[in-house]
Structure formats: C-alpha cells, structure tokens
Coordinates of C-alpha atoms in Angstrom, one line a residue:
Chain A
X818 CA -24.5 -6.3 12.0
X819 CA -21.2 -7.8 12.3
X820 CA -19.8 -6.8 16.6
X821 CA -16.6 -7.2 17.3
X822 CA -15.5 -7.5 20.8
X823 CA -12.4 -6.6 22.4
X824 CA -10.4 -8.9 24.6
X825 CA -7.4 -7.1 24.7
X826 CA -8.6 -4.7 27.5
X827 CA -7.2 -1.7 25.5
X828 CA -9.0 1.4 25.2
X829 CA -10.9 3.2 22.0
X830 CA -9.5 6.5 21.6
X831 CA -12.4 8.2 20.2
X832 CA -11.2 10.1 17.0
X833 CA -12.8 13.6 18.4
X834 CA -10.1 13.3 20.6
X835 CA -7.5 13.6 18.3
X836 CA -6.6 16.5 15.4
X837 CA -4.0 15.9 12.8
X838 CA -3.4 18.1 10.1
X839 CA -0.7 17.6 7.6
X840 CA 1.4 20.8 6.4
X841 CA 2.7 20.4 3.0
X842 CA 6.4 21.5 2.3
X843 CA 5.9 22.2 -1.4
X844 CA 7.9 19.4 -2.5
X845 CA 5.5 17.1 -2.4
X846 CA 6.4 15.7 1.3
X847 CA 4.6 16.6 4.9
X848 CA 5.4 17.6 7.8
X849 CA 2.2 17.6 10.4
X850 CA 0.5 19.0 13.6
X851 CA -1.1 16.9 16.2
X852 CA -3.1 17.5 19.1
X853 CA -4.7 15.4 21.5
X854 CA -7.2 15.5 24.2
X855 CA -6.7 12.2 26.3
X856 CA -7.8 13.6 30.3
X857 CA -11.1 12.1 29.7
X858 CA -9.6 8.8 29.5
X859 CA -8.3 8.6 32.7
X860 CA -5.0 7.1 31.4
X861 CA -1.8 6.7 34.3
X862 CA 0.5 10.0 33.4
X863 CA 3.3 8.3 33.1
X864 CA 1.8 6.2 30.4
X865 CA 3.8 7.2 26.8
X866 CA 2.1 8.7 23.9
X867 CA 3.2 7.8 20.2
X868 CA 1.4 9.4 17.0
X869 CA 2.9 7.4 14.0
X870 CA 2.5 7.7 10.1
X871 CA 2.2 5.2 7.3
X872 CA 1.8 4.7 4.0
X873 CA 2.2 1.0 2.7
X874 CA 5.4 -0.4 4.2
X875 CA 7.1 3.0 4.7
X876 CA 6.0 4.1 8.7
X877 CA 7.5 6.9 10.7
X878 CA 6.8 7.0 14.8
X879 CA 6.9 10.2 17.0
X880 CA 7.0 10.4 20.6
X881 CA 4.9 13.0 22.6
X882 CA 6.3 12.7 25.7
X883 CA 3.7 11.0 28.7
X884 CA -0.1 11.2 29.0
X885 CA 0.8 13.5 32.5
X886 CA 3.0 16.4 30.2
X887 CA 3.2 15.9 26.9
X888 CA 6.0 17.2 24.7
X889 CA 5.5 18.3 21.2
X890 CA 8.3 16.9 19.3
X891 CA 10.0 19.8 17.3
X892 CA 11.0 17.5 14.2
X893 CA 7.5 16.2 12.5
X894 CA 8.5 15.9 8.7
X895 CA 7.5 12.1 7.4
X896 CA 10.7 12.4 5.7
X897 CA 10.3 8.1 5.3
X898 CA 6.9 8.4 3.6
X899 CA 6.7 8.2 -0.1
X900 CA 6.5 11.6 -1.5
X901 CA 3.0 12.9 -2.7
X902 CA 1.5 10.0 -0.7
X903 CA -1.4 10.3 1.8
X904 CA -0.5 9.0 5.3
X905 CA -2.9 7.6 7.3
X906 CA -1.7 7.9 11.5
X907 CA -2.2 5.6 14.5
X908 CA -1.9 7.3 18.2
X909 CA -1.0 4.8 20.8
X910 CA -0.8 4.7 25.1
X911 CA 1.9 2.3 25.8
X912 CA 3.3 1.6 29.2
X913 CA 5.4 -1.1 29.9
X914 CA 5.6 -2.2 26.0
X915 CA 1.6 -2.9 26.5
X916 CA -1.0 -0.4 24.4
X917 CA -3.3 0.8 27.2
X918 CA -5.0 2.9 24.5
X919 CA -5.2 3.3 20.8
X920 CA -6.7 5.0 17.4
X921 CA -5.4 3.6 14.1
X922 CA -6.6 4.5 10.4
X923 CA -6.7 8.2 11.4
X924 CA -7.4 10.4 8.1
X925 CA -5.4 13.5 9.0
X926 CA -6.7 16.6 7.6
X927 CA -5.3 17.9 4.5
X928 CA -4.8 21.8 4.9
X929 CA -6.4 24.4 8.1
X930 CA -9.7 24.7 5.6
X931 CA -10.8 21.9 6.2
X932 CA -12.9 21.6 9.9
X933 CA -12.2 19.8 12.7
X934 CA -14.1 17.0 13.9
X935 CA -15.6 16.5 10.0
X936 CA -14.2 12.9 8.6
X937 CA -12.3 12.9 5.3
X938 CA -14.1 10.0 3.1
X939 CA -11.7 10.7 0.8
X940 CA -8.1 12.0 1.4
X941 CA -6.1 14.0 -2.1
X942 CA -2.6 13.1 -2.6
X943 CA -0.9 14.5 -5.3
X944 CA 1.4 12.3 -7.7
X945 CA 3.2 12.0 -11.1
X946 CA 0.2 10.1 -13.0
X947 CA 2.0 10.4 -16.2
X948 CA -0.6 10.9 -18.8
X949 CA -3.3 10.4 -16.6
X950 CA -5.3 12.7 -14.8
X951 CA -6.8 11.6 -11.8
X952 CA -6.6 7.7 -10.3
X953 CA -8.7 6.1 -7.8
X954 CA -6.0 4.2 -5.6
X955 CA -8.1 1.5 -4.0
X956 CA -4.9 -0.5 -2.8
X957 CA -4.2 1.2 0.1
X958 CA -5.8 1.1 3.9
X959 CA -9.1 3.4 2.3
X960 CA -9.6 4.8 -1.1
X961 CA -7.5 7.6 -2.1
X962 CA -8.1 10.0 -5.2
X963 CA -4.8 11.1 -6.6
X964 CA -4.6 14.0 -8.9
X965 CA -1.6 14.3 -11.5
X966 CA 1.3 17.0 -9.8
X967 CA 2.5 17.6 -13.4
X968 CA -0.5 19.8 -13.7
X969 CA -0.6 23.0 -13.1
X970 CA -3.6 24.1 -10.6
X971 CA -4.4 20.9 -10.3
X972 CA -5.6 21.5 -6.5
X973 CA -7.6 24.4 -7.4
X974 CA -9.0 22.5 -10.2
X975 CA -10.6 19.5 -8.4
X976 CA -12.1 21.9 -5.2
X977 CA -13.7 24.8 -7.5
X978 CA -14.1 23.6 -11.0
X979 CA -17.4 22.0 -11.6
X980 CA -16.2 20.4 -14.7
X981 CA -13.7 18.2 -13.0
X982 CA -16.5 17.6 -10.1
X983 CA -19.1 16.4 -13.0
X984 CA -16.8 13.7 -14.5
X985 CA -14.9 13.0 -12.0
X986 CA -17.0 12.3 -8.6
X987 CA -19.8 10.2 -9.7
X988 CA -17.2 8.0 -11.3
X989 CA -15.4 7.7 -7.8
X990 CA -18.5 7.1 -5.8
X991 CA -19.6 4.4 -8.1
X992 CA -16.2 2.5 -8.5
X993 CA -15.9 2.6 -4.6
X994 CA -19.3 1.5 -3.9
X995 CA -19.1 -1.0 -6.3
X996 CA -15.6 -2.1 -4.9
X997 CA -17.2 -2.9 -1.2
X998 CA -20.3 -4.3 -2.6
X999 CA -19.7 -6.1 -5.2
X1000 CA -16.0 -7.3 -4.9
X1001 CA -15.5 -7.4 -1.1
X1002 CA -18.6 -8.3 -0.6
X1003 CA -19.6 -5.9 2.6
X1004 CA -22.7 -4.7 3.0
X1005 CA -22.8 -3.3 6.9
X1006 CA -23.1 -0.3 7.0
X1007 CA -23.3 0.2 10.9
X1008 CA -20.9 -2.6 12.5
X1009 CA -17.5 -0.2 12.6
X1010 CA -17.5 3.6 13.0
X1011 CA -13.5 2.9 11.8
X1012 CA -14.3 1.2 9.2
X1013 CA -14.0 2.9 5.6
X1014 CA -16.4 0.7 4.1
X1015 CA -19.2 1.4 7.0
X1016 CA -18.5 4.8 6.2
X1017 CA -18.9 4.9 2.6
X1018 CA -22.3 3.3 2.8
X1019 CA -23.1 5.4 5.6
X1020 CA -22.7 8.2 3.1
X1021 CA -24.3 6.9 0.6
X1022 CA -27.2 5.9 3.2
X1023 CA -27.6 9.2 4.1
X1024 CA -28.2 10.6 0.8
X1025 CA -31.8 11.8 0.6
X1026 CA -34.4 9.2 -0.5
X1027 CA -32.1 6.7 -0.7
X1028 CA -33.1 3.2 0.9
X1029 CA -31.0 1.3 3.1
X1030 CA -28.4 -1.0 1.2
X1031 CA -28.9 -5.0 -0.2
X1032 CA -27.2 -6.3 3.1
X1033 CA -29.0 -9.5 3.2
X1034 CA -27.4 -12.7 1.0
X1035 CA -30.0 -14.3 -1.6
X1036 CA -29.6 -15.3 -5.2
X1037 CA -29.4 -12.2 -7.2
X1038 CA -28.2 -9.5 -4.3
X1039 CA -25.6 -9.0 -6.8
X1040 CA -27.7 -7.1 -9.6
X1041 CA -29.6 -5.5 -6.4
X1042 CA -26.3 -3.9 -5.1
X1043 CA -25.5 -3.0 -8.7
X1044 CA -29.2 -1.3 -9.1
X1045 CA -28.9 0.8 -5.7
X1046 CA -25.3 1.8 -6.9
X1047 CA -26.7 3.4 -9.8
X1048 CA -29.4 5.1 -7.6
X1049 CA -26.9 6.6 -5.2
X1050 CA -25.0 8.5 -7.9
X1051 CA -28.4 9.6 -9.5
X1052 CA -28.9 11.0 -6.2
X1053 CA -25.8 12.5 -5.7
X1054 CA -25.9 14.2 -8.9
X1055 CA -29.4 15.6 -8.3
X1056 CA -28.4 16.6 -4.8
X1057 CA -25.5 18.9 -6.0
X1058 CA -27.0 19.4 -9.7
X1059 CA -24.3 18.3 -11.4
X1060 CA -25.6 18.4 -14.7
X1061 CA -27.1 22.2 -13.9
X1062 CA -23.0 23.4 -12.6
X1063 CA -21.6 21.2 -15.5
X1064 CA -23.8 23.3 -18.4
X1065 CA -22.9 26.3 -16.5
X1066 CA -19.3 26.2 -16.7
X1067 CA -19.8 25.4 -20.7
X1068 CA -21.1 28.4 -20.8
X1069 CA -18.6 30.0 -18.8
X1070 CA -15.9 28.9 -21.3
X1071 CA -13.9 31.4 -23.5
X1072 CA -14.9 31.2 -27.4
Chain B
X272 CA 28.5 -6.1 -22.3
X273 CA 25.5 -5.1 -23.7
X274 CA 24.5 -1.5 -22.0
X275 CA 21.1 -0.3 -22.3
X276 CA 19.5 2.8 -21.4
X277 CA 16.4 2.5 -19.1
X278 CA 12.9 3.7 -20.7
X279 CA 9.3 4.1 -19.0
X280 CA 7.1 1.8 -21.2
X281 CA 3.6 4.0 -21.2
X282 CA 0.2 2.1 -20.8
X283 CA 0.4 0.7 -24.6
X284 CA 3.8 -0.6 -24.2
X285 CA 3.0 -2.6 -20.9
X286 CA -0.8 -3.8 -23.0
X287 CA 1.8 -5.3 -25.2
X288 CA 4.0 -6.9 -23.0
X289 CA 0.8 -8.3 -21.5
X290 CA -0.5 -10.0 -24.2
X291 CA 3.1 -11.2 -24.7
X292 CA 2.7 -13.1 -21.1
X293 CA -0.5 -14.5 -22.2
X294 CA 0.6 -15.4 -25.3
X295 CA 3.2 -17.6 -23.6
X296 CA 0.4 -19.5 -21.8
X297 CA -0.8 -20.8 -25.4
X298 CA 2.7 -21.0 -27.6
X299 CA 5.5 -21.2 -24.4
X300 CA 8.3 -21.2 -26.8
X301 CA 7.0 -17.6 -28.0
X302 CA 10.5 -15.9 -27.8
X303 CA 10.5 -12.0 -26.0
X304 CA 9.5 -9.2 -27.7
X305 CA 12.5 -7.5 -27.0
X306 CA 12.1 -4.8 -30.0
X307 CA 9.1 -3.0 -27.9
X308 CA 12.4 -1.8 -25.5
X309 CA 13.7 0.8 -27.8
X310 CA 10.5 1.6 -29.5
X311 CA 9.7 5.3 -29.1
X312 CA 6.6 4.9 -29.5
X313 CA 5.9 2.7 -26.6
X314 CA 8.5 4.1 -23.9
X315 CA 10.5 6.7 -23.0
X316 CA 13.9 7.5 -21.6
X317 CA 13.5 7.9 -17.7
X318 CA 14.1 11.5 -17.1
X319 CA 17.9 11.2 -15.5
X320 CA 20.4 8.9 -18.4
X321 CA 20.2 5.7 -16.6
X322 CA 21.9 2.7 -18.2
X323 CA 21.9 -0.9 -17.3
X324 CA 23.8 -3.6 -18.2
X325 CA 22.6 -7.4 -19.4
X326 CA 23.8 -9.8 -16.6
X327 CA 22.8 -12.2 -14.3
X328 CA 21.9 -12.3 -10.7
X329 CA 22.7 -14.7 -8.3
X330 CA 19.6 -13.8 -5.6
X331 CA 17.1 -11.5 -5.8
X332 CA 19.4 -9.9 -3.0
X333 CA 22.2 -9.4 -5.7
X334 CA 19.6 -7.8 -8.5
X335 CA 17.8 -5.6 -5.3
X336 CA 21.8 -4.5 -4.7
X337 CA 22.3 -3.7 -8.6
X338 CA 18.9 -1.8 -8.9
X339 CA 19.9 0.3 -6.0
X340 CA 23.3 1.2 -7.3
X341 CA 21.4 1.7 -10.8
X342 CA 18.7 3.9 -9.4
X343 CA 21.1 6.0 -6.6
X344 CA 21.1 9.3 -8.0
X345 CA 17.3 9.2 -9.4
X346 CA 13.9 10.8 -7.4
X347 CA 12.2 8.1 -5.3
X348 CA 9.4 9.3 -6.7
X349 CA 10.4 8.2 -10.2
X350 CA 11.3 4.9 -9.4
X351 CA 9.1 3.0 -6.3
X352 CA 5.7 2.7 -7.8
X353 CA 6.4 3.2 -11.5
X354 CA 5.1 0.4 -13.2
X355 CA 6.2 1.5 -16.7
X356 CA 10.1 1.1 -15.0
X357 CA 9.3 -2.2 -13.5
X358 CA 7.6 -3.7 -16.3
X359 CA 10.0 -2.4 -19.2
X360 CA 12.8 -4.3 -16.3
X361 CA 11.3 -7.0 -16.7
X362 CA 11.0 -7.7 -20.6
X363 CA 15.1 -6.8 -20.6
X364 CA 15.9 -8.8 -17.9
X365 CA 13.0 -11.7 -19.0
X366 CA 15.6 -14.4 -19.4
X367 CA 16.4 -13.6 -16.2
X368 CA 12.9 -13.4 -14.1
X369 CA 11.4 -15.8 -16.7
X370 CA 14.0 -18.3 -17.7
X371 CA 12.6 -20.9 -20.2
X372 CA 13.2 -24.9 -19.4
X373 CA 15.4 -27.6 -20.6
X374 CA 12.8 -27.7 -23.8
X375 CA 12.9 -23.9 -24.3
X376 CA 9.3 -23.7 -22.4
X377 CA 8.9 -20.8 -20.2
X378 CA 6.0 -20.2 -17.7
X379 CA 6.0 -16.5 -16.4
X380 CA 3.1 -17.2 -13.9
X381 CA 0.8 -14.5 -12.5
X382 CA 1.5 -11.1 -14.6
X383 CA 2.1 -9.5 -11.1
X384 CA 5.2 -10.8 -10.8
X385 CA 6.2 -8.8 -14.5
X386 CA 4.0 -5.9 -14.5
X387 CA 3.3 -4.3 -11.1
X388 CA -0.1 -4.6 -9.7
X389 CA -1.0 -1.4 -7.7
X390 CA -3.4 -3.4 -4.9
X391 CA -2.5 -4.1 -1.9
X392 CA -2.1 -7.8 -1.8
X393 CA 0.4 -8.0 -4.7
X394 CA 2.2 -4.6 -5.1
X395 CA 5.3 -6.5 -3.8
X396 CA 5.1 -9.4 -5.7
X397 CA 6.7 -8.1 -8.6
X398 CA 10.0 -10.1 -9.0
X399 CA 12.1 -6.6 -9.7
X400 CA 10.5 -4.1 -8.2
X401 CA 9.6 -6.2 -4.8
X402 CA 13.7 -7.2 -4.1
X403 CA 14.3 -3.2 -4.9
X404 CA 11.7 -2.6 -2.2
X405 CA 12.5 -4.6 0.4
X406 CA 16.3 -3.8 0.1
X407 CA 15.4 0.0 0.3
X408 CA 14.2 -0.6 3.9
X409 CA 16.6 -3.1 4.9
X410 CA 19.7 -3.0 2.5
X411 CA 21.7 -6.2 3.1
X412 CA 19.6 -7.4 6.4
X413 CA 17.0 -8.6 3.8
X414 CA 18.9 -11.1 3.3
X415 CA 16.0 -13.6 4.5
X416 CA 13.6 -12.0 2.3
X417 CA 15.9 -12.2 -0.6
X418 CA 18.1 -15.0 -1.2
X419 CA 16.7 -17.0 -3.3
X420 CA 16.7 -17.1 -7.4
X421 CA 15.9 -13.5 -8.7
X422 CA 12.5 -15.4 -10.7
X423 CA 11.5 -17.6 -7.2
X424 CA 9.9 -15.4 -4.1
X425 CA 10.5 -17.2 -0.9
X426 CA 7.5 -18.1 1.9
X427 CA 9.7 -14.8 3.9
X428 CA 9.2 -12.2 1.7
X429 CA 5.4 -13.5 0.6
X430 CA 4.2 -13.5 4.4
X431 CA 6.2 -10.3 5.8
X432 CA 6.4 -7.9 2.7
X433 CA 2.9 -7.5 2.0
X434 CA 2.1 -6.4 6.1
X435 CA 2.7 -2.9 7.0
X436 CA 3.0 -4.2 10.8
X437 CA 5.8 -6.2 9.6
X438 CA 7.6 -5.1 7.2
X439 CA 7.9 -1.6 8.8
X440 CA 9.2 -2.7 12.0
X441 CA 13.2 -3.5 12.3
X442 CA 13.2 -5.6 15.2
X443 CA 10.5 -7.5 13.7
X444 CA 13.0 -8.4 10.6
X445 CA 15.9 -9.1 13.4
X446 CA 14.0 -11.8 14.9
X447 CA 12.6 -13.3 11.8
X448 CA 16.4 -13.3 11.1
X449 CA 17.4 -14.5 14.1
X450 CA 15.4 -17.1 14.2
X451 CA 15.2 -18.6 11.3
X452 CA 18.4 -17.7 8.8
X453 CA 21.3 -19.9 9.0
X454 CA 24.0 -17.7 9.3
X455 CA 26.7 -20.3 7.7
X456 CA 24.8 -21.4 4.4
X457 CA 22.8 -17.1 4.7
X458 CA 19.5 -19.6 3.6
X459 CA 17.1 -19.8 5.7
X460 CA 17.0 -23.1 7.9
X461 CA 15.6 -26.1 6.7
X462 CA 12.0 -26.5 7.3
X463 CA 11.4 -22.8 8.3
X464 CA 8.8 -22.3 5.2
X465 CA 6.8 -25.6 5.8
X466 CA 3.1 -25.3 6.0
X467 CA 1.3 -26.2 9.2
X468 CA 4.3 -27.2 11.6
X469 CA 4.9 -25.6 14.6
X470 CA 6.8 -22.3 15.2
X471 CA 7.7 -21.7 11.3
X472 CA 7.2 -18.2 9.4
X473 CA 3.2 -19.0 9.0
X474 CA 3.1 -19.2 12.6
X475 CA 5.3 -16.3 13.3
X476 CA 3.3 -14.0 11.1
X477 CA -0.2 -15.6 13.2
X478 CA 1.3 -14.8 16.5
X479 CA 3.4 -10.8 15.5
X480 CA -0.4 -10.2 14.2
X481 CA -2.4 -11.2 17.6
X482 CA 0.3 -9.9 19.7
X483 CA 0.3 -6.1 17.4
X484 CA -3.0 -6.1 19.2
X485 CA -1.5 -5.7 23.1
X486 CA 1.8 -4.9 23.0
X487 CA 3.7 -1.9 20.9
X488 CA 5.9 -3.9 19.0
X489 CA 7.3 -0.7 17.8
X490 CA 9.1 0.0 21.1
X491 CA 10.4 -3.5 21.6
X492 CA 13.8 -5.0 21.1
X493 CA 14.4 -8.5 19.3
X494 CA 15.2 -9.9 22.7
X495 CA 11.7 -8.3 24.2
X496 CA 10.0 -9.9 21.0
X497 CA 11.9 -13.3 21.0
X498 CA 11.0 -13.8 24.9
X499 CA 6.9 -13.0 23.9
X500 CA 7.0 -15.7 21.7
X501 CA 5.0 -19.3 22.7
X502 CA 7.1 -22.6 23.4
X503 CA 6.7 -23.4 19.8
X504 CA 9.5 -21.3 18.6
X505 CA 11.8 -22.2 20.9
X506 CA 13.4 -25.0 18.4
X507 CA 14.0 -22.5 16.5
X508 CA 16.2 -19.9 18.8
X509 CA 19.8 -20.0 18.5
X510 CA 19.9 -23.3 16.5
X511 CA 22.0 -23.5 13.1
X512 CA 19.3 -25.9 11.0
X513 CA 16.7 -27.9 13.4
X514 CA 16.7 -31.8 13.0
X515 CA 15.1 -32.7 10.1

C-alpha cells in the first residue's frame, strides 16, 4: 500500500460531511445545493468557506460565508462550466489565504433519488455524441459515461432499460478496469479512499468470490490483470443476471 | 478571397484525414486532401451558416481572435470539444498549422495537434482548437500563451493550459504575465522557456503546484502570489528581458 503523508497541516474534510446535489435547468447546465457539516472539525468561526466547481479548465467558486454562520449564497448556477458536463467540486477552509481544511474530487449527486452518503463511481453527463450513443470519457479527473442528449429518453433509457444495462455496463467496467490496470499501471486498491482508481478496484473487490487484485510486479502480471478483468465482469453479469434481464426484455419487445 | 463554409467531418472523414497525416510521415511531399472538405459524405454543414475565409495568421493569438469572431453567435456546446470542427479546421487551414519547408516537405508532428485528442494530457494541444480555448478564458491577456506561430506551441501554454489549477485561476495568468512577458517586444523574455534554470515557467509551474497545497491561490492577488514566490524569481520581477 502506497501512504501518503501530509505535511501541509491541513485538515481532511471527511466527504460524509459534505452533500452536493446538482439541479439540472433543462438546458443542459446546473445549478446546485450544498450542505455542510463542519462543527466536528473544530475549525476557528471566522475561518471562510468556499465550495467550487470544475470541469477541465473551466472552474466556478462560491463563498458560504464563515465556518461560525454560514451563508448560502442565492446565485449557484455554474454558468462557466461547459454545458452537459459533469462537475466535480472542492470545499475549502481558508483563513488568512491558508487552507486550514479541504475536500477536492467531490462527485456531487446527480438528482434527490439518489442517497446521501452513497459514492457515485460513475457520474452521467449528458452531451451531443453525434452519431454515437454512449462514450466512456476517461480524460477527465474520474471516468464519466456520457449518454447522447439528441436522444429522446435517453435518461430513462440507461436507469430502467435492461437492454442498454446488458451492452453497455460490462463494456464500461472492463474498459475502466483495464484503463487503471493495465495502462496506468495501479493496482492498490486500499492506499486512497479519494482516489477513483482505489475505488473502482474496491468495487470490483467487493464483488462476490472475486479474489483480491494482481497488485504485486512480476513478469507476466500483465495477462494476470487481464485474466481477473474478465472475471470481474463474469461476476458482475452473474450477480445482476444480465443475460436472464437481457432475454427478458427480447421478449418484452413489440412484434 | 476564398470563403468557405464550415462543415463537421464525422468519424470517417477525420479516419481519412488521419491516414493523410501518416501518410505524410512516408511520402512528405503528399499534397492535402483538400477535396474530403466539401464531401457530403464525410462532413456536414455546422448547424448555424458559418463561413471562413483562407488567410493567414500572424500568432496563434491572431487565429484564437479570428475563431472567436467566426464562432460568436454559435452554441458553446457546438464548438469547444468538437473534434469533427477542429479537425476539418485544420485540413483547410493545413498550409497554415502545417506549412511544408523550403523543399516542399511538411512534418505535421503528433496527430493531436490536427485532430483533437479527448485525454487529458493533450486536449489542448490541438494547434486550433487549444489558441480558441485559451482565448475564451482570457481573450487578449493570453497573449503569453499565444504569441507565437499559429503551427509552434510555446513552453507557456504547454505547462499552464493542460492544469486546471492554473489555467483556471486569473491571477495566476497575471503573474505568469508579469513576470515573464516583455511588454515592448509582447514575447515573452529571453530565457523564460529554458529547461532547468532557476525561476523560469518549469519552475513556476513546480512551485504554483506545491504552494495549491497550503495556500487558496484562488483568493489571492498577483501581488499576494508574486511576494510567495522563492528568491529564484526575483530576476525575473519587473525586469524588461534578464541578462543573457
């Protein structure tokens, strides 16, 4: 396991501790709402609290007032972030122009369904694919699956139909497994809680009867990591019978 | 004046304009397919009439400046990330961002820097699409980023462009101005690109990156950023072009 220590003296705000949910304004841009619960840090009250936005270079920063009263601020559209994109969100303590405290790489959640508290492997943004149907963007801070806005019920498509779940999901699991393991490289699953990758191999851990992952470097972990890959989306496919649901909703089909 | 109307090439016409930039790394006299521009089957109009002109560019500043005007009254959302735009803007303009030699050799380099690559490493690289970017943020205060040739990127946009903590942050680009753009010749100052010498745009990007980690650069001014800055950039405050 890879620690990482902390010189800085700044605090880890624990991501329990903070709830964003974005708000869409049905043209494809956000606005969101934040909350925070920061007492149990025992911060100074007159220590400043900033949640701010980003998506690739565009960034957008709001002020909520001091740890000792915070103040909602009443404008919270991310008017600067490119439309249909998923932000990610950082929320900082600063006094002075020093961060006493900070989260970054926040996944906000993407509409009230969605509970509190339960992390968001992979955040939905909706964008003009042109003739494609769903992309896996792997270029940003964590994977994001975007689903083409020129479709009609596209949204309800990818949460109920189990079509779309069959051929789409295993597909995703394995091209971002195969992204950490095989061309990044990482294979620790436990060093960072933050860290996407730890998280994604977490999940994949976690699946049942699946062994731990090819962590160790030796001449062929390569085709070991590939091998394990291909287990986990067996796995996940047994787990939530995909091939069962898929057959189904054949059937299901009008003539 | 030749006027052309913008197209989208779709994911054939960009395969072909790919294997027309690795063509050139066998026959470097191949000439541009410039018939693929107009060919219905491979693009499409953009969805606004959008027409631009064949000319030349003086900096990547200049083209950044025309693509704006160009693209003023069309969605964002058409335009940023659409690497059908970019790349068909790059086969009309390919005289321009790929200029062949004295012998009639051209050498395009990476295909990033024709056809936009989504990751994030070289989404900014693209020798169109990366000027239009940075100028959207900035407009004429990219000047550091962008004043060079439209087909050369400078060390100042390669370093800052491709770091959100950077390129996001407005006093950030002040004091990378500040410091290092010569305000008479608007270059930046001689030696301000060099590799491993103290204080230059390397460095800068070392120590913005392991200061981000205690102070909220965010909230600070140029002046407040200058003064956190180590004795190694002081040769570079307030001084026209350092002795060389």
């Amino acid at each position: 396991m890879i620690r990482k220590l902390n010189f800085t003296g700044r605090k880890k705000i624990p991501k329990s501790l903070i709830s964003i949910e974005l708000v869409p304004d049905g043209n494809r841009q956000f606005s969101f709402d934040a909350t925070f619960n920061l007492a149990e840090l025992a911060l100074p009250p007159d220590a400043e609290v900033y949640a701010e936005a980003y998506h690739h270079a565009s960034y957008m920063r709001f002020s909520y007032g001091k740890i000792g009263k915070t103040v909602i601020p009443t404008e919270r559209k991310l008017r600067q972030i490119e439309p249909g994109a998923f932000p990610l969100f950082r929320v900082k303590v600063v006094k002075g122009g020093r961060i006493l405290a900070s989260a970054d790489k926040i996944v906000p959640r993407s509409s009230a369904d969605e509970p509190k508290g339960k992390l968001s492997l992979l955040p939905v943004e909706f964008k003009d694919l042109a003739d494609l149907i769903w992309n896996l963007d792997l270029s940003s801070e964590r994977p994001v699956l975007q689903l083409n806005d020129r479709i009609d019920g596209i949204k309800d498509i990818a949460r109920i139909d189990q079509q779309f779940f069959a051929l789409v999901y295993p597909d995703v699991i394995r091209q971002i497994l195969r992204t950490i393991l095989i061309e990044n490289d990482y294979a620790d699953a436990d060093s960072d809680e933050d860290d996407w990758q730890s998280q994604w191999l977490r999940f994949a851990e976690g699946l049942p009867g699946v062994d731990k992952v090819p962590s160790d470097k030796y001449p062929g972990v390569e085709e070991d990591r590939e091998t394990w890959i291909e287990e986990v989306i067996m796995v996940f496919c047994k787990k939530w019978k995909v091939r069962e649901k898929f057959l189904q909703a054949l059937q299901q089909e009008p003539e | 004046m030749s006027v052309e109307k913008v197209r989208v090439f779709n994911e054939k016409g960009i395969e072909l304009f790919r294997q027309y930039l690795h063509t050139l790394g066998e026959n470097p006299k191949a000439a541009p397919p410039k018939q693929l521009l107009n060919n219905p089957n491979l693009c499409a109009e953009i969805g606004e009439v959008v027409k631009v002109e064949e000319r030349s560019f003086t900096t990547r500043l200049d083209a950044a400046q025309y693509f704006s005007r160009v693209f003023s009254g069309v969605d964002k959302g058409n335009v940023d990330q659409n690497a059908g735009l970019w790349s068909w803007l790059s086969l009309y303009y390919f005289d321009h961002v790929c200029p062949s030699d004295a012998e009639g050799n051209r050498a395009p380099g990476r295909d990033y820097r024709h056809i936009p690559d989504r990751s994030y490493r070289y989404r900014h690289r693209h020798l169109l699409a990366g000027p239009y970017q940075a100028f959207q943020l900035y407009g004429d205060r990219a000047m550091i980023l962008l004043c060079t040739p439209v087909q050369k990127e400078n060390a100042f946009h390669h370093e800052i462009a491709g770091r959100q903590i950077l390129m996001s942050n407005p006093a950030i680009m002040e004091t990378v101005s500040s410091l290092y753009l010569d305000e008479k010749t608007k270059k930046p100052k001689f030696g301000s690109q060099s590799h491993g010498k103290p204080g230059t745009i390397r460095r800068f990007v070392d120590v913005m990156q392991q200061l981000d980690l205690t102070y909220d650069l965010y909230s600070m001014s140029p002046e407040q950023l200058l003064s956190l800055l180590p004795a190694e950039f002081d040769g570079w405050k307030g001084t026209i072009s350092p002795a060389r």
